[in-house]
PDB file of C-alpha atoms in Angstrom:
ATOM      1  CA  MET A 248     -13.196  34.865   1.083  1.00 34.00           C
ATOM      2  CA  ILE A 249     -13.993  31.496  -0.518  1.00 34.00           C
ATOM      3  CA  PHE A 250     -11.147  30.183  -2.650  1.00 43.00           C
ATOM      4  CA  LEU A 251     -13.136  28.370  -5.340  1.00 42.00           C
ATOM      5  CA  LYS A 252     -10.151  27.146  -7.328  1.00 52.00           C
ATOM      6  CA  LYS A 253      -8.388  26.031  -4.178  1.00 59.00           C
ATOM      7  CA  ILE A 254     -11.471  24.139  -3.045  1.00 53.00           C
ATOM      8  CA  LEU A 255     -11.682  22.531  -6.492  1.00 54.00           C
ATOM      9  CA  PHE A 256      -8.006  21.602  -6.162  1.00 52.00           C
ATOM     10  CA  LEU A 257      -8.710  19.922  -2.824  1.00 56.00           C
ATOM     11  CA  ASN A 258     -11.426  17.808  -4.396  1.00 56.00           C
ATOM     12  CA  ILE A 259      -9.244  16.801  -7.340  1.00 50.00           C
ATOM     13  CA  ILE A 260      -6.256  15.881  -5.163  1.00 49.00           C
ATOM     14  CA  ALA A 261      -8.402  14.015  -2.662  1.00 51.00           C
ATOM     15  CA  SER A 262      -9.882  11.950  -5.492  1.00 52.00           C
ATOM     16  CA  ALA A 263      -6.460  11.320  -7.025  1.00 46.00           C
ATOM     17  CA  VAL A 264      -4.894  10.237  -3.738  1.00 45.00           C
ATOM     18  CA  CYS A 265      -7.877   8.006  -3.024  1.00 46.00           C
ATOM     19  CA  LEU A 266      -7.619   6.404  -6.466  1.00 43.00           C
ATOM     20  CA  VAL A 267      -3.891   5.729  -6.119  1.00 38.00           C
ATOM     21  CA  MET A 268      -4.172   4.402  -2.589  1.00 36.00           C
ATOM     22  CA  CYS A 269      -7.092   2.140  -3.449  1.00 37.00           C
ATOM     23  CA  SER A 270      -5.560   0.808  -6.667  1.00 34.00           C
ATOM     24  CA  CYS A 271      -2.174   0.171  -5.033  1.00 36.00           C
ATOM     25  CA  SER A 272      -3.504  -1.420  -1.861  1.00 32.00           C
ATOM     26  CA  ALA A 273      -2.254  -4.948  -1.277  1.00 36.00           C
ATOM     27  CA  ASP A 274      -5.266  -5.704   0.932  1.00 36.00           C
ATOM     28  CA  LYS A 275      -8.164  -6.087  -1.521  1.00 30.00           C
ATOM     29  CA  THR A 276     -10.583  -6.792   1.345  1.00 32.00           C
ATOM     30  CA  GLN A 277     -10.389  -3.225   2.670  1.00 35.00           C
ATOM     31  CA  PRO A 278     -13.356  -1.123   1.561  1.00 35.00           C
ATOM     32  CA  ALA A 279     -12.644   1.903  -0.617  1.00 36.00           C
ATOM     33  CA  THR A 280     -13.860   5.116   0.988  1.00 38.00           C
ATOM     34  CA  GLY A 281     -13.685   8.779   0.132  1.00 41.00           C
ATOM     35  CA  LYS A 282     -11.679   9.342   3.320  1.00 41.00           C
ATOM     36  CA  THR A 283      -8.428   7.828   2.066  1.00 41.00           C
ATOM     37  CA  ALA A 284      -6.782  11.197   1.505  1.00 44.00           C
ATOM     38  CA  GLU A 285      -7.545  12.170   5.088  1.00 47.00           C
ATOM     39  CA  THR A 286      -5.344   9.308   6.346  1.00 41.00           C
ATOM     40  CA  THR A 287      -2.290  10.302   4.302  1.00 54.00           C
ATOM     41  CA  SER A 288      -1.544  13.569   6.076  1.00 58.00           C
ATOM     42  CA  GLN A 289       2.005  14.813   5.654  1.00 58.00           C
ATOM     43  CA  PRO A 290       3.644  14.867   9.117  1.00 61.00           C
ATOM     44  CA  PHE A 291       3.916  18.433  10.347  1.00 68.00           C
ATOM     45  CA  THR A 292       5.982  19.735  13.225  1.00 74.00           C
ATOM     46  CA  GLU A 293       7.143  23.250  14.001  1.00 78.00           C
ATOM     47  CA  ARG A 294      10.932  23.155  13.781  1.00 80.00           C
ATOM     48  CA  ARG A 295      13.171  24.893  16.294  1.00 85.00           C
ATOM     49  CA  VAL A 296      15.675  26.778  14.163  1.00 90.00           C
ATOM     50  CA  GLU A 297      18.015  29.698  14.677  1.00 91.00           C
ATOM     51  CA  SER A 298      17.062  33.195  13.611  1.00 93.00           C
ATOM     52  CA  SER A 299      18.036  33.888  10.002  1.00 93.00           C
ATOM     53  CA  ASP A 300      19.696  37.042   8.713  1.00 92.00           C
ATOM     54  CA  GLY A 301      18.549  36.438   5.128  1.00 95.00           C
ATOM     55  CA  THR A 302      15.252  37.320   3.466  1.00 97.00           C
ATOM     56  CA  TYR A 303      13.348  34.365   2.051  1.00 98.00           C
ATOM     57  CA  ILE A 304       9.690  35.340   2.543  1.00 98.00           C
ATOM     58  CA  PHE A 305       8.231  38.033   0.292  1.00 98.00           C
ATOM     59  CA  ASP A 306       4.715  38.665   1.591  1.00 98.00           C
ATOM     60  CA  LYS A 307       3.463  40.949  -1.162  1.00 97.00           C
ATOM     61  CA  ALA A 308      -0.160  40.046  -0.432  1.00 97.00           C
ATOM     62  CA  GLY A 309       0.174  40.852   3.288  1.00 97.00           C
ATOM     63  CA  LEU A 310      -1.046  37.462   4.491  1.00 97.00           C
ATOM     64  CA  LEU A 311       1.332  36.922   7.410  1.00 98.00           C
ATOM     65  CA  SER A 312       1.641  38.564  10.801  1.00 97.00           C
ATOM     66  CA  PRO A 313       5.160  39.742  11.747  1.00 97.00           C
ATOM     67  CA  GLU A 314       5.526  36.729  14.048  1.00 97.00           C
ATOM     68  CA  ASP A 315       4.397  34.231  11.404  1.00 97.00           C
ATOM     69  CA  LEU A 316       6.558  35.856   8.740  1.00 97.00           C
ATOM     70  CA  LYS A 317       9.631  35.544  10.972  1.00 97.00           C
ATOM     71  CA  ALA A 318       8.896  31.896  11.776  1.00 96.00           C
ATOM     72  CA  CYS A 319       8.562  31.017   8.090  1.00 97.00           C
ATOM     73  CA  ASN A 320      11.616  33.085   7.161  1.00 97.00           C
ATOM     74  CA  ASP A 321      13.786  31.449   9.824  1.00 97.00           C
ATOM     75  CA  TYR A 322      12.764  27.991   8.635  1.00 96.00           C
ATOM     76  CA  ALA A 323      13.394  28.843   4.968  1.00 97.00           C
ATOM     77  CA  GLY A 324      16.799  30.155   6.057  1.00 96.00           C
ATOM     78  CA  TRP A 325      17.497  26.845   7.789  1.00 95.00           C
ATOM     79  CA  LEU A 326      16.715  24.973   4.553  1.00 96.00           C
ATOM     80  CA  HIS A 327      18.962  27.405   2.687  1.00 95.00           C
ATOM     81  CA  ASP A 328      21.922  26.538   4.904  1.00 94.00           C
ATOM     82  CA  GLU A 329      21.310  22.954   6.061  1.00 93.00           C
ATOM     83  CA  LYS A 330      20.010  21.522   2.778  1.00 95.00           C
ATOM     84  CA  LEU A 331      21.694  24.115   0.532  1.00 96.00           C
ATOM     85  CA  ILE A 332      18.307  24.827  -1.035  1.00 95.00           C
ATOM     86  CA  ASN A 333      17.658  28.211  -2.617  1.00 96.00           C
ATOM     87  CA  SER A 334      14.299  28.598  -0.896  1.00 97.00           C
ATOM     88  CA  ALA A 335      11.732  31.368  -1.083  1.00 98.00           C
ATOM     89  CA  VAL A 336       8.043  32.035  -0.487  1.00 98.00           C
ATOM     90  CA  ILE A 337       6.153  34.716  -2.362  1.00 98.00           C
ATOM     91  CA  THR A 338       2.541  35.726  -1.677  1.00 98.00           C
ATOM     92  CA  VAL A 339       0.820  37.800  -4.352  1.00 97.00           C
ATOM     93  CA  SER A 340      -2.504  39.337  -5.267  1.00 97.00           C
ATOM     94  CA  ASP A 341      -1.359  40.291  -8.785  1.00 96.00           C
ATOM     95  CA  LEU A 342       0.599  38.167 -11.285  1.00 97.00           C
ATOM     96  CA  ASN A 343       1.353  41.075 -13.624  1.00 94.00           C
ATOM     97  CA  GLY A 344      -0.395  39.293 -16.475  1.00 96.00           C
ATOM     98  CA  MET A 345       1.734  36.138 -16.166  1.00 97.00           C
ATOM     99  CA  THR A 346       0.704  32.543 -15.578  1.00 97.00           C
ATOM    100  CA  PRO A 347       1.347  31.306 -12.013  1.00 97.00           C
ATOM    101  CA  TYR A 348       4.154  28.975 -13.143  1.00 96.00           C
ATOM    102  CA  ASP A 349       5.864  31.634 -15.266  1.00 97.00           C
ATOM    103  CA  TYR A 350       5.589  34.107 -12.400  1.00 98.00           C
ATOM    104  CA  ALA A 351       7.218  31.619 -10.012  1.00 97.00           C
ATOM    105  CA  ALA A 352      10.003  30.856 -12.505  1.00 97.00           C
ATOM    106  CA  ASP A 353      10.551  34.564 -13.101  1.00 97.00           C
ATOM    107  CA  GLN A 354      10.826  35.229  -9.366  1.00 97.00           C
ATOM    108  CA  PHE A 355      13.309  32.385  -8.893  1.00 97.00           C
ATOM    109  CA  GLU A 356      15.417  33.923 -11.643  1.00 96.00           C
ATOM    110  CA  ALA A 357      15.164  37.353  -9.998  1.00 96.00           C
ATOM    111  CA  ILE A 358      16.049  36.140  -6.492  1.00 96.00           C
ATOM    112  CA  TYR A 359      18.623  33.420  -7.223  1.00 95.00           C
ATOM    113  CA  GLU A 360      19.539  34.035 -10.870  1.00 91.00           C
ATOM    114  CA  GLY A 361      17.894  30.680 -11.602  1.00 90.00           C
ATOM    115  CA  LYS A 362      20.805  28.831 -10.013  1.00 90.00           C
ATOM    116  CA  GLY A 363      21.156  25.925  -7.619  1.00 90.00           C
ATOM    117  CA  SER A 364      18.540  23.652  -6.133  1.00 93.00           C
ATOM    118  CA  GLY A 365      15.396  25.706  -5.809  1.00 95.00           C
ATOM    119  CA  LEU A 366      12.215  25.419  -3.776  1.00 97.00           C
ATOM    120  CA  LEU A 367      10.019  28.437  -4.403  1.00 98.00           C
ATOM    121  CA  ILE A 368       6.478  28.512  -3.030  1.00 98.00           C
ATOM    122  CA  LEU A 369       4.017  30.866  -4.728  1.00 98.00           C
ATOM    123  CA  ILE A 370       0.884  31.589  -2.686  1.00 97.00           C
ATOM    124  CA  ASN A 371      -1.254  33.055  -5.419  1.00 96.00           C
ATOM    125  CA  ASN A 372      -4.335  34.968  -4.316  1.00 94.00           C
ATOM    126  CA  ALA A 373      -4.670  36.486  -7.775  1.00 94.00           C
ATOM    127  CA  THR A 374      -6.078  33.327  -9.417  1.00 94.00           C
ATOM    128  CA  ASN A 375      -5.879  30.976  -6.388  1.00 93.00           C
ATOM    129  CA  GLU A 376      -3.577  28.509  -8.176  1.00 94.00           C
ATOM    130  CA  ASP A 377      -0.607  28.023  -5.860  1.00 96.00           C
ATOM    131  CA  ILE A 378       2.693  26.750  -7.232  1.00 96.00           C
ATOM    132  CA  VAL A 379       5.615  24.720  -5.883  1.00 97.00           C
ATOM    133  CA  TYR A 380       8.531  25.531  -8.184  1.00 97.00           C
ATOM    134  CA  ARG A 381      11.367  22.958  -7.944  1.00 96.00           C
ATOM    135  CA  THR A 382      14.808  22.720  -9.536  1.00 94.00           C
ATOM    136  CA  GLY A 383      17.985  20.676  -8.984  1.00 91.00           C
ATOM    137  CA  SER A 384      17.941  18.310  -6.031  1.00 92.00           C
ATOM    138  CA  CYS A 385      14.434  19.485  -5.122  1.00 95.00           C
ATOM    139  CA  PHE A 386      13.202  18.234  -8.480  1.00 93.00           C
ATOM    140  CA  THR A 387      14.998  14.900  -8.046  1.00 90.00           C
ATOM    141  CA  ASN A 388      14.120  14.186  -4.415  1.00 93.00           C
ATOM    142  CA  ILE A 389      10.594  15.580  -4.058  1.00 94.00           C
ATOM    143  CA  SER A 390       8.097  13.361  -5.853  1.00 93.00           C
ATOM    144  CA  GLN A 391       4.959  14.697  -7.465  1.00 94.00           C
ATOM    145  CA  SER A 392       2.860  12.643  -5.054  1.00 94.00           C
ATOM    146  CA  SER A 393       4.667  14.206  -2.075  1.00 94.00           C
ATOM    147  CA  GLU A 394       4.088  17.664  -3.513  1.00 95.00           C
ATOM    148  CA  ASP A 395       0.408  16.946  -4.177  1.00 94.00           C
ATOM    149  CA  ASN A 396      -0.112  15.603  -0.665  1.00 93.00           C
ATOM    150  CA  ALA A 397       1.616  18.603   0.917  1.00 94.00           C
ATOM    151  CA  MET A 398      -0.362  20.981  -1.288  1.00 94.00           C
ATOM    152  CA  TYR A 399      -3.628  19.293  -0.318  1.00 94.00           C
ATOM    153  CA  TRP A 400      -3.017  19.781   3.403  1.00 94.00           C
ATOM    154  CA  ALA A 401      -1.480  23.233   2.996  1.00 94.00           C
ATOM    155  CA  THR A 402      -4.497  24.380   0.998  1.00 94.00           C
ATOM    156  CA  LYS A 403      -6.823  23.195   3.758  1.00 93.00           C
ATOM    157  CA  GLU A 404      -4.776  25.250   6.227  1.00 93.00           C
ATOM    158  CA  MET A 405      -4.819  28.360   4.049  1.00 94.00           C
ATOM    159  CA  ILE A 406      -8.548  28.178   3.329  1.00 93.00           C
ATOM    160  CA  GLY A 407      -8.868  28.399   7.118  1.00 92.00           C
ATOM    161  CA  ASN A 408      -6.572  31.471   7.028  1.00 93.00           C
ATOM    162  CA  ASN A 409      -3.713  29.582   8.725  1.00 94.00           C
ATOM    163  CA  TYR A 410      -1.106  30.713   6.223  1.00 96.00           C
ATOM    164  CA  ARG A 411       1.776  30.032   8.568  1.00 96.00           C
ATOM    165  CA  ASN A 412       1.081  26.307   8.811  1.00 94.00           C
ATOM    166  CA  GLY A 413       0.212  26.080   5.130  1.00 96.00           C
ATOM    167  CA  ILE A 414       3.488  27.667   4.086  1.00 97.00           C
ATOM    168  CA  MET A 415       5.464  25.594   6.583  1.00 96.00           C
ATOM    169  CA  ARG A 416       3.931  22.396   5.225  1.00 95.00           C
ATOM    170  CA  LEU A 417       5.059  23.271   1.710  1.00 96.00           C
ATOM    171  CA  LEU A 418       8.522  24.374   2.806  1.00 96.00           C
ATOM    172  CA  GLN A 419       8.977  21.108   4.705  1.00 95.00           C
ATOM    173  CA  LEU A 420       9.063  19.352   1.346  1.00 96.00           C
ATOM    174  CA  GLY A 421      12.672  20.533   1.414  1.00 96.00           C
ATOM    175  CA  GLU A 422      13.403  18.036   4.166  1.00 94.00           C
ATOM    176  CA  LEU A 423      12.981  15.266   1.601  1.00 95.00           C
ATOM    177  CA  CYS A 424      16.165  16.533  -0.061  1.00 95.00           C
ATOM    178  CA  ASN A 425      19.645  15.229   0.693  1.00 95.00           C
ATOM    179  CA  THR A 426      21.990  16.655   3.301  1.00 95.00           C
ATOM    180  CA  TYR A 427      25.341  15.204   2.249  1.00 96.00           C
ATOM    181  CA  PHE A 428      25.161  14.687  -1.521  1.00 97.00           C
ATOM    182  CA  ILE A 429      23.434  17.425  -3.510  1.00 96.00           C
ATOM    183  CA  ASP A 430      22.949  16.981  -7.244  1.00 95.00           C
ATOM    184  CA  ASN A 431      22.296  20.504  -8.485  1.00 92.00           C
ATOM    185  CA  ALA A 432      23.217  19.389 -12.004  1.00 90.00           C
ATOM    186  CA  GLN A 433      20.660  16.551 -12.062  1.00 90.00           C
ATOM    187  CA  ILE A 434      23.141  14.213 -13.723  1.00 92.00           C
ATOM    188  CA  PHE A 435      22.719  11.200 -11.447  1.00 94.00           C
ATOM    189  CA  SER A 436      19.802   8.802 -11.155  1.00 92.00           C
ATOM    190  CA  TYR A 437      17.560   8.837  -8.112  1.00 91.00           C
ATOM    191  CA  ASP A 438      19.041   5.527  -6.923  1.00 94.00           C
ATOM    192  CA  GLU A 439      22.619   6.787  -7.334  1.00 95.00           C
ATOM    193  CA  VAL A 440      21.868   9.957  -5.401  1.00 94.00           C
ATOM    194  CA  LYS A 441      20.339   8.001  -2.536  1.00 94.00           C
ATOM    195  CA  LYS A 442      23.295   5.595  -2.485  1.00 96.00           C
ATOM    196  CA  PHE A 443      25.809   8.460  -2.367  1.00 97.00           C
ATOM    197  CA  GLU A 444      23.786  10.186   0.354  1.00 96.00           C
ATOM    198  CA  LYS A 445      23.752   7.081   2.539  1.00 96.00           C
ATOM    199  CA  SER A 446      27.484   6.487   2.126  1.00 96.00           C
ATOM    200  CA  LEU A 447      28.507  10.060   2.945  1.00 96.00           C
ATOM    201  CA  SER A 448      26.105  10.212   5.882  1.00 96.00           C
ATOM    202  CA  GLN A 449      27.985   7.296   7.434  1.00 95.00           C
ATOM    203  CA  ALA A 450      31.447   8.836   6.990  1.00 94.00           C
ATOM    204  CA  LYS A 451      33.455   9.557  10.144  1.00 89.00           C
ATOM    205  CA  GLU A 452      34.162  13.071   8.902  1.00 92.00           C
ATOM    206  CA  ASP A 453      31.428  15.647   8.260  1.00 95.00           C
ATOM    207  CA  VAL A 454      31.430  15.613   4.458  1.00 97.00           C
ATOM    208  CA  CYS A 455      29.168  17.219   1.871  1.00 97.00           C
ATOM    209  CA  MET A 456      29.503  16.962  -1.919  1.00 97.00           C
ATOM    210  CA  ILE A 457      27.797  19.057  -4.591  1.00 97.00           C
ATOM    211  CA  ALA A 458      27.452  18.218  -8.277  1.00 96.00           C
ATOM    212  CA  THR A 459      26.978  21.250 -10.494  1.00 94.00           C
ATOM    213  CA  ARG A 460      27.387  22.732 -13.956  1.00 91.00           C
ATOM    214  CA  ASN A 461      29.246  25.996 -13.601  1.00 89.00           C
ATOM    215  CA  GLY A 462      28.809  28.003 -16.755  1.00 77.00           C
ATOM    216  CA  SER A 463      29.240  31.337 -14.970  1.00 81.00           C
ATOM    217  CA  LYS A 464      32.239  33.659 -14.728  1.00 86.00           C
ATOM    218  CA  THR A 465      32.548  32.925 -10.995  1.00 89.00           C
ATOM    219  CA  SER A 466      35.314  30.447 -10.240  1.00 93.00           C
ATOM    220  CA  ASN A 467      34.555  27.019  -8.792  1.00 94.00           C
ATOM    221  CA  GLU A 468      36.686  27.914  -5.782  1.00 96.00           C
ATOM    222  CA  ASP A 469      34.600  31.001  -4.993  1.00 95.00           C
ATOM    223  CA  ILE A 470      31.319  29.141  -5.474  1.00 94.00           C
ATOM    224  CA  LEU A 471      32.474  26.322  -3.210  1.00 96.00           C
ATOM    225  CA  LYS A 472      33.513  28.753  -0.482  1.00 96.00           C
ATOM    226  CA  VAL A 473      30.046  30.341  -0.514  1.00 94.00           C
ATOM    227  CA  TYR A 474      28.404  26.934  -0.186  1.00 95.00           C
ATOM    228  CA  TYR A 475      30.860  26.020   2.562  1.00 97.00           C
ATOM    229  CA  GLN A 476      30.050  29.121   4.590  1.00 95.00           C
ATOM    230  CA  ARG A 477      26.359  28.286   4.345  1.00 94.00           C
ATOM    231  CA  LYS A 478      26.791  24.675   5.396  1.00 94.00           C
ATOM    232  CA  PHE A 479      29.690  24.816   7.869  1.00 95.00           C
ATOM    233  CA  ARG A 480      29.527  28.116   9.712  1.00 90.00           C
ATOM    234  CA  ASP A 481      31.909  26.832  12.376  1.00 91.00           C
ATOM    235  CA  GLY A 482      34.552  26.018   9.748  1.00 92.00           C
ATOM    236  CA  LYS A 483      34.519  22.341  10.686  1.00 94.00           C
ATOM    237  CA  GLY A 484      33.674  20.042   7.829  1.00 96.00           C
ATOM    238  CA  ILE A 485      34.737  19.112   4.314  1.00 97.00           C
ATOM    239  CA  MET A 486      32.957  20.125   1.139  1.00 97.00           C
ATOM    240  CA  LEU A 487      33.644  18.947  -2.397  1.00 98.00           C
ATOM    241  CA  MET A 488      32.307  20.191  -5.690  1.00 97.00           C
ATOM    242  CA  LEU A 489      32.119  18.191  -8.912  1.00 97.00           C
ATOM    243  CA  ASP A 490      31.743  20.459 -11.928  1.00 95.00           C
ATOM    244  CA  THR A 491      30.565  18.559 -15.008  1.00 92.00           C
ATOM    245  CA  GLU A 492      31.191  21.612 -17.174  1.00 90.00           C
ATOM    246  CA  SER A 493      34.959  21.532 -16.614  1.00 93.00           C
ATOM    247  CA  GLY A 494      35.265  17.880 -15.589  1.00 94.00           C
ATOM    248  CA  THR A 495      36.962  18.755 -12.313  1.00 96.00           C
ATOM    249  CA  VAL A 496      36.507  18.116  -8.592  1.00 97.00           C
ATOM    250  CA  ILE A 497      37.768  20.458  -5.864  1.00 97.00           C
ATOM    251  CA  ALA A 498      37.674  20.309  -2.074  1.00 97.00           C
ATOM    252  CA  HIS A 499      37.546  22.934   0.662  1.00 97.00           C
ATOM    253  CA  SER A 500      37.640  22.995   4.448  1.00 97.00           C
ATOM    254  CA  GLY A 501      38.170  25.471   7.256  1.00 95.00           C
ATOM    255  CA  GLU A 502      40.676  22.950   8.589  1.00 95.00           C
ATOM    256  CA  LYS A 503      43.528  21.051   6.967  1.00 95.00           C
ATOM    257  CA  LEU A 504      42.232  18.564   4.424  1.00 95.00           C
ATOM    258  CA  PRO A 505      42.910  14.910   5.297  1.00 94.00           C
ATOM    259  CA  SER A 506      46.028  13.583   3.549  1.00 95.00           C
ATOM    260  CA  LYS A 507      44.044  10.565   2.305  1.00 94.00           C
ATOM    261  CA  LEU A 508      41.722  12.942   0.440  1.00 96.00           C
ATOM    262  CA  GLU A 509      44.554  14.981  -1.044  1.00 95.00           C
ATOM    263  CA  LYS A 510      46.180  11.781  -2.336  1.00 95.00           C
ATOM    264  CA  ALA A 511      42.941  10.598  -3.912  1.00 96.00           C
ATOM    265  CA  MET A 512      42.137  13.866  -5.712  1.00 97.00           C
ATOM    266  CA  LYS A 513      44.390  12.973  -8.668  1.00 96.00           C
ATOM    267  CA  ASP A 514      42.367   9.803  -9.307  1.00 96.00           C
ATOM    268  CA  VAL A 515      39.110  11.658  -8.757  1.00 97.00           C
ATOM    269  CA  ASN A 516      39.947  14.368 -11.282  1.00 97.00           C
ATOM    270  CA  GLU A 517      41.141  11.860 -13.869  1.00 97.00           C
ATOM    271  CA  LEU A 518      37.793  10.073 -13.630  1.00 97.00           C
ATOM    272  CA  SER A 519      35.861  13.333 -13.790  1.00 96.00           C
ATOM    273  CA  ALA A 520      37.844  14.528 -16.817  1.00 96.00           C
ATOM    274  CA  LYS A 521      36.857  11.324 -18.630  1.00 96.00           C
ATOM    275  CA  GLY A 522      33.217  11.975 -17.866  1.00 95.00           C
ATOM    276  CA  ASP A 523      33.037   9.146 -15.328  1.00 97.00           C
ATOM    277  CA  ASN A 524      31.196  11.170 -12.704  1.00 96.00           C
ATOM    278  CA  THR A 525      29.866   8.105 -10.909  1.00 97.00           C
ATOM    279  CA  GLY A 526      33.401   6.732 -10.645  1.00 97.00           C
ATOM    280  CA  ALA A 527      34.653  10.076  -9.310  1.00 97.00           C
ATOM    281  CA  VAL A 528      32.022  10.160  -6.565  1.00 97.00           C
ATOM    282  CA  ASN A 529      32.635   6.524  -5.640  1.00 97.00           C
ATOM    283  CA  ARG A 530      36.363   7.237  -5.350  1.00 97.00           C
ATOM    284  CA  ILE A 531      35.578  10.041  -2.887  1.00 97.00           C
ATOM    285  CA  ILE A 532      33.330   7.708  -0.929  1.00 96.00           C
ATOM    286  CA  GLU A 533      36.142   5.149  -0.768  1.00 95.00           C
ATOM    287  CA  VAL A 534      38.346   7.750   0.904  1.00 95.00           C
ATOM    288  CA  PHE A 535      35.896   8.385   3.708  1.00 93.00           C
ATOM    289  CA  ASP A 536      34.952   4.726   3.998  1.00 86.00           C
ATOM    290  CA  LYS A 537      38.375   3.902   5.423  1.00 65.00           C
TER     291      LYS A 537
END
């Protein structure tokens, strides 16, 4: 089957990448060629990950072999736990009368209730317009140029019927997201998020912090415990959650919390209550900087 729209997409993206690369090049003496996009391939490596108990791949179009489906599902499960990304891949041959984007958004709502940082890949063989649906930290950390580049190479794979590699390429966009500071609420700037990530990554303790807006009936404590179980299965690590809805910060660990953190939580919550979320995060960072 020839995917006309996907081939058209390849041509458009290749031209766009070439234009950007040529216009941004510092070396004006280099000749512009139509092969620029070919030199910007997104690095791709099969990851060795543990088997996942969850279901993240919904192959409604029947494009994947059992082995390929398991490999993609295990990797999506790794993103779900390691990066705390609500990840999913859906392949379809029928959009039920919806646009590709609306279908992807509808499926994210159905699978994850529209919550958290989402990375949903729609492989759309109904109209051949594939979608990368991003929310939360995935929206903040994955640039449009990174998505376009990944989509270009993934589409080339899928036109050659290598759906496994194509899907993996798109899922690996999730690796651009943070590991230690996750802004589900999208309240911090890109530079702030990267600064917080770097600071927490250098802490002596294994620390992860999530910023969120909890407007649900589920308590912050219960939400934090679910995130903790995903991230720290061995019960060793510290997780904090800043809720901008209530202006509070809480902490959880499978072990006794450090006394220095417990002492600082009063300051942290006072800052959060005032709406100084940046100050609250920096106060946490100070604790683990010592």
